[in-house]
Tab-separated table of C-alpha atoms in Angstrom:
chain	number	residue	atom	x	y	z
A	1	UNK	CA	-22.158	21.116	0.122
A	2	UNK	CA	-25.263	22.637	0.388
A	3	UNK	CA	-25.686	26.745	1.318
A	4	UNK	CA	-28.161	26.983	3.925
A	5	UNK	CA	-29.744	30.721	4.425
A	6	UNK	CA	-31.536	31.507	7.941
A	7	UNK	CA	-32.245	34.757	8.376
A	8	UNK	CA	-32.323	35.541	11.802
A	9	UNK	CA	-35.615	37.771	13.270
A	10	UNK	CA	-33.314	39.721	15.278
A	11	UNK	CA	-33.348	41.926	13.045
A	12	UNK	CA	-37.331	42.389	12.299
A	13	UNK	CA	-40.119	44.306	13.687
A	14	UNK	CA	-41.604	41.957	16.720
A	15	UNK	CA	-44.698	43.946	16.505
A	16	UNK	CA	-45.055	42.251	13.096
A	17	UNK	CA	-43.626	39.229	13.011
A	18	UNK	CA	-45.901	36.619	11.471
A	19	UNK	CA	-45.729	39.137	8.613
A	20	UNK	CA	-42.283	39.259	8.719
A	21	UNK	CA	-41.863	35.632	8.832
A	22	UNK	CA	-43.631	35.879	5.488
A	23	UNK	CA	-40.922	37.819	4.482
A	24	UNK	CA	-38.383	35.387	4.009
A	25	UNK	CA	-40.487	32.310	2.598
A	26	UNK	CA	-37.249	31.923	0.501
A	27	UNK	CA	-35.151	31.340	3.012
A	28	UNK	CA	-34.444	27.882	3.727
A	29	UNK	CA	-34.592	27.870	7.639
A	30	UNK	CA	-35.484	31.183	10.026
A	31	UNK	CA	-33.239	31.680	12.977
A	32	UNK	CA	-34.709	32.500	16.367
A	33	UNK	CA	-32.444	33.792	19.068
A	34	UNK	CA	-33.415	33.073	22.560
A	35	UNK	CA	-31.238	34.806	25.267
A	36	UNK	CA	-32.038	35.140	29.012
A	37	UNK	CA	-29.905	38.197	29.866
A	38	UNK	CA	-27.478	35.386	32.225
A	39	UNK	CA	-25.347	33.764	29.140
A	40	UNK	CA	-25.435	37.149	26.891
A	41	UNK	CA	-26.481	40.581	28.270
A	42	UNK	CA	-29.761	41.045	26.552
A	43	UNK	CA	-32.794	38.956	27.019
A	44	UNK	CA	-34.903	38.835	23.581
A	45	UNK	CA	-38.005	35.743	23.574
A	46	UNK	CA	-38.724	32.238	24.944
A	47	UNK	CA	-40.328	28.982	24.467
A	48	UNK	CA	-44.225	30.280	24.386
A	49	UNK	CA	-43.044	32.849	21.406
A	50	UNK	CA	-40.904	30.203	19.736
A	51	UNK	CA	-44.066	27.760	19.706
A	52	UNK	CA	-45.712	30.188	18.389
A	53	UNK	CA	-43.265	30.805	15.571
A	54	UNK	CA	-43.285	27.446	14.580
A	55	UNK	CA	-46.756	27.025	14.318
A	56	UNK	CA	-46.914	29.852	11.201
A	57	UNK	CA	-43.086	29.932	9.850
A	58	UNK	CA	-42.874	29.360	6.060
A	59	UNK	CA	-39.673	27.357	6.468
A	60	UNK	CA	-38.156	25.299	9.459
A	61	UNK	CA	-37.018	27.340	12.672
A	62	UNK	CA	-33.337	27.120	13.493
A	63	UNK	CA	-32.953	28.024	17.218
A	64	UNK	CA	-29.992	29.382	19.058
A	65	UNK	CA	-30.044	29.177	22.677
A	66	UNK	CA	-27.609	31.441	24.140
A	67	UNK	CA	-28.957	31.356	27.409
A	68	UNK	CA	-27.421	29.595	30.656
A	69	UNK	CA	-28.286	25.395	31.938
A	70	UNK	CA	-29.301	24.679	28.423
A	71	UNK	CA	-29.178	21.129	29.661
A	72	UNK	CA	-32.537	21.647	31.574
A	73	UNK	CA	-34.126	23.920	28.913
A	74	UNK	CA	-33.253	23.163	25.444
A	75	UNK	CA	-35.356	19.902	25.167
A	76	UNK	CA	-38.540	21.809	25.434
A	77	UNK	CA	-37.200	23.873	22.308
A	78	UNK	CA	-37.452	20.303	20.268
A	79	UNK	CA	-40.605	19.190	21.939
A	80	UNK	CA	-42.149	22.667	20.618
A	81	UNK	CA	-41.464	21.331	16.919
A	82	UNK	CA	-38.024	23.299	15.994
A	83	UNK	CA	-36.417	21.947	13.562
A	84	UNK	CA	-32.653	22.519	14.844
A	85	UNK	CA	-31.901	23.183	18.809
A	86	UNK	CA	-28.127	25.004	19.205
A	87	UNK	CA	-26.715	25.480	22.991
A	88	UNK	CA	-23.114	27.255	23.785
A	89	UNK	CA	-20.487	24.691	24.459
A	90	UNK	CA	-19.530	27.303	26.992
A	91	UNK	CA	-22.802	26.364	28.854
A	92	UNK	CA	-23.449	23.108	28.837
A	93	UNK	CA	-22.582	20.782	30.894
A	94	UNK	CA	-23.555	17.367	29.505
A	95	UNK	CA	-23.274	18.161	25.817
A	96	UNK	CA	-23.103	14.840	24.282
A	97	UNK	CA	-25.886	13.596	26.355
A	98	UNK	CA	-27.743	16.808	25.500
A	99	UNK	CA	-27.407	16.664	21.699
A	100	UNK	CA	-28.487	12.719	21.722
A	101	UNK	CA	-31.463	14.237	23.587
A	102	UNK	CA	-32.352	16.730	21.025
A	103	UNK	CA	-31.848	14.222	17.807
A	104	UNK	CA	-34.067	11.747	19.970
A	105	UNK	CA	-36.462	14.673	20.112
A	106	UNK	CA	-36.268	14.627	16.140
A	107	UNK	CA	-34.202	18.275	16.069
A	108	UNK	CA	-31.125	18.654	14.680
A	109	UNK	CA	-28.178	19.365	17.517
A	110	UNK	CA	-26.106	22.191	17.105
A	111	UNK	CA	-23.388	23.258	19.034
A	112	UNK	CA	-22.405	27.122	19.157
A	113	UNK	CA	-19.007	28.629	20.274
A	114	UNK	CA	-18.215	31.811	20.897
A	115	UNK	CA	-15.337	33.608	18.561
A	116	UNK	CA	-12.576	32.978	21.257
A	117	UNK	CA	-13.438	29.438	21.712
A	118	UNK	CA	-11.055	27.155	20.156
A	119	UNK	CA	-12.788	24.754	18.330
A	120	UNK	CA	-9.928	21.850	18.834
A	121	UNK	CA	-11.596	20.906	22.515
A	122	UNK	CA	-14.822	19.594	20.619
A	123	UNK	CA	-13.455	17.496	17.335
A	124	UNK	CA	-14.638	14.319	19.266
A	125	UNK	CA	-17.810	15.685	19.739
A	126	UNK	CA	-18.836	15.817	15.760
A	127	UNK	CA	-20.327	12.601	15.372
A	128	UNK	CA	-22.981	13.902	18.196
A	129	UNK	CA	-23.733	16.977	16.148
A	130	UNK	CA	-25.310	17.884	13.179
A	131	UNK	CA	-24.435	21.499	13.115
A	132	UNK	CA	-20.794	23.460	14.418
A	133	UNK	CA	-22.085	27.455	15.124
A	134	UNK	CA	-18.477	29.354	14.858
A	135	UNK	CA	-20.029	32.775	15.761
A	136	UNK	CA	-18.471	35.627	13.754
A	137	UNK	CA	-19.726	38.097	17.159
A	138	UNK	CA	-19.673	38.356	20.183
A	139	UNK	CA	-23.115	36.909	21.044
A	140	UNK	CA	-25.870	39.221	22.285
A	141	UNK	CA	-26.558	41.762	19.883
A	142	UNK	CA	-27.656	42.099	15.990
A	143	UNK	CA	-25.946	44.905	14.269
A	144	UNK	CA	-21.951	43.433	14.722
A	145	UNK	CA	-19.261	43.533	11.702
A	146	UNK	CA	-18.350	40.369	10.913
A	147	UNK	CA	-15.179	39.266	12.601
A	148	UNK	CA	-12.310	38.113	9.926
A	149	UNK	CA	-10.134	36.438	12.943
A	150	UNK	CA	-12.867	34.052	12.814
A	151	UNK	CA	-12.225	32.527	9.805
A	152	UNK	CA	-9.220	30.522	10.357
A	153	UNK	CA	-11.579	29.032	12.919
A	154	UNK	CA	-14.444	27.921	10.372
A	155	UNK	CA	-11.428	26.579	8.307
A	156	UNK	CA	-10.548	24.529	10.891
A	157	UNK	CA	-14.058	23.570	11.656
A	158	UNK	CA	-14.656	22.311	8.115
A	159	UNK	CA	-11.380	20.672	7.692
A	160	UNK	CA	-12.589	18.461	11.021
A	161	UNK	CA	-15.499	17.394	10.048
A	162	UNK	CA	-13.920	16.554	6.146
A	163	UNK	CA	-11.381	14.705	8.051
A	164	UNK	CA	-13.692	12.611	9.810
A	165	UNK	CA	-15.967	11.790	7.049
A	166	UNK	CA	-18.808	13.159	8.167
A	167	UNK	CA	-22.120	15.192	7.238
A	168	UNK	CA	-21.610	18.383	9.720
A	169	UNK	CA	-23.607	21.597	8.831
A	170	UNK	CA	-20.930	24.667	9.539
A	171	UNK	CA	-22.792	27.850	10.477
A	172	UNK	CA	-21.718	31.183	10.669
A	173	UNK	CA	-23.771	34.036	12.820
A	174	UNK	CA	-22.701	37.416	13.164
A	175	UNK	CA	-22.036	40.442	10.608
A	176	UNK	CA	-23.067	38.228	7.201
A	177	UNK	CA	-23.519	40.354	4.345
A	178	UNK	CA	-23.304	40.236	0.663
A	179	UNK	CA	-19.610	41.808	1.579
A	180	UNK	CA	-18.699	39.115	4.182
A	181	UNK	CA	-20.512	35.810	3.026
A	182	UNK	CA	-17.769	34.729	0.217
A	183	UNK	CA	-15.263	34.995	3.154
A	184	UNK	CA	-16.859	32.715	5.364
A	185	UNK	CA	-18.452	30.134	2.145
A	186	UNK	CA	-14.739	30.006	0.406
A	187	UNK	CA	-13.478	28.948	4.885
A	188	UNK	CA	-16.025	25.643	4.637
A	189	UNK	CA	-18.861	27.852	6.142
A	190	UNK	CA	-22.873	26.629	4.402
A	191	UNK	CA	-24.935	27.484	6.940
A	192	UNK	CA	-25.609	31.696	7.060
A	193	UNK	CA	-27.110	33.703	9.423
A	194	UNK	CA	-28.320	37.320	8.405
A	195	UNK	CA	-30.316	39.345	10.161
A	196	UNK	CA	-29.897	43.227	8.646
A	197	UNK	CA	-28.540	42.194	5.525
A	198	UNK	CA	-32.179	40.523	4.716
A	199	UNK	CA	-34.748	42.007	6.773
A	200	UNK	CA	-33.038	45.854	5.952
A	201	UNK	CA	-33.348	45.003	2.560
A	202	UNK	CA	-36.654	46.145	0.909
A	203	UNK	CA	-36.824	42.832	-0.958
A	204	UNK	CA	-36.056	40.599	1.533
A	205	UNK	CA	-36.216	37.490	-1.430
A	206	UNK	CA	-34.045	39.355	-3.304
A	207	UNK	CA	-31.350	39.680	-0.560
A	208	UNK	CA	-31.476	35.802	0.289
A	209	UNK	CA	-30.951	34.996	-3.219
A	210	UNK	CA	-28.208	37.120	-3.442
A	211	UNK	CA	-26.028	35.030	-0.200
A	212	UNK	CA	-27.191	32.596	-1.940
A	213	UNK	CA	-25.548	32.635	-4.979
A	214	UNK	CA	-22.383	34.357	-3.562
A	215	UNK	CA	-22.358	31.586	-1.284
A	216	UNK	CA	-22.713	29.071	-3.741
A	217	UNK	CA	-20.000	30.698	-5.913
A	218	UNK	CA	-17.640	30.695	-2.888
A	219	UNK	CA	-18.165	27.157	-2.728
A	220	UNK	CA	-17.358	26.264	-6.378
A	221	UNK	CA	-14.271	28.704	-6.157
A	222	UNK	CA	-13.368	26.384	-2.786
A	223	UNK	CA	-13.510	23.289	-4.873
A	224	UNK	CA	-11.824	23.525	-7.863
């Protein structure tokens, strides 16, 4: 199981942010929340800015639309050249005709839920996915402490998509640290969103490494 690090630009200085996209050329992916102050109270950047983003990331852009009638809007996400699309569950209203729309787009689906979102309603849904988002927050804001209730979640998460033999990215957003990533790696999570935990850091490199090797110790400690 691969670990996966996106740091999310949440957490960076939008003044600077093809600079601080350079930042985190070690990352594998870069997360880009889009929220339309409907789905999430706070409204952050859309589709022109995410274009834009893609056109001078170091690494592939991991979007996470927590905005309402992603059904209408999340296609143009994939058109725009991102290289992973995620919409709520809680806002969708065609999702498995949604995510085949996004993987014939050539994205990645994803499918988020919020922390008190069981994820038992969406098991059959896996095979249409590429990526589960358990989010370890409530969505929104940057800043959070990781939420421990949620791990019993991504446990169950993992153990689905095990069970059904298939190759489904678990992600975890919300409060990831170099105190909270083993938690979530050793309940099946390889996908890891940080925002403050890299971009406070002064070596932003440095910081990624370290998730990922905690990560990636997590995991070995999960297997044996």
């Amino acid at each position: 199981m691969d670990v996966v690090i996106s740091p999310s630009i949440l957490s960076a200085d939008f003044m600077n942010l093809e600079r601080e996209l350079a930042r985190i050329a070690a990352a594998d992916m870069v997360h880009v929340d889009v929220m339309d102050n409907h789905f999430v109270p706070n409204l952050t950047l859309g589709l022109p800015v995410v274009e834009k983003i893609v056109r001078v990331a170091p690494v592939p852009v991991d979007t996470h639309l927590m905005i309402e009638d992603p059904d209408r809007w999340a296609p143009g996400f994939a058109e725009a050249g991102a290289a992973s699309v995620t919409f709520h569950a809680e806002a969708a209203r065609a999702p498995v005709r949604l995510a085949r729309e996004l993987r014939r787009l050539g994205a990645r689906a994803g499918l988020a839920l919020r922390p008190a979102t069981p994820v038992e309603p969406f098991v059959d849904l896996l095979p249409e996915i590429d990526m589960l988002l358990v989010m370890t927050v409530e969505p929104g804001f940057g800043g959070q402490a990781f939420l421990d209730v949620t791990l019993p979640k991504i446990r169950r998460a993992r153990r689905a998509v095990e069970e059904a033999g298939l190759d489904v990215w678990v992600q975890v957003d919300g409060g990831v640290s170099a105190e909270t990533v083993e938690r979530a790696a050793d309940a099946g999570a390889n996908v890891f969103v940080a925002g403050s935990a890299v971009y406070g850091a002064d070596d932003a490199a440095g910081a990624i490494g370290e998730l990922r090797c905690l990560a990636a110790g997590a995991h070995a400690h999960r297997s044996r």
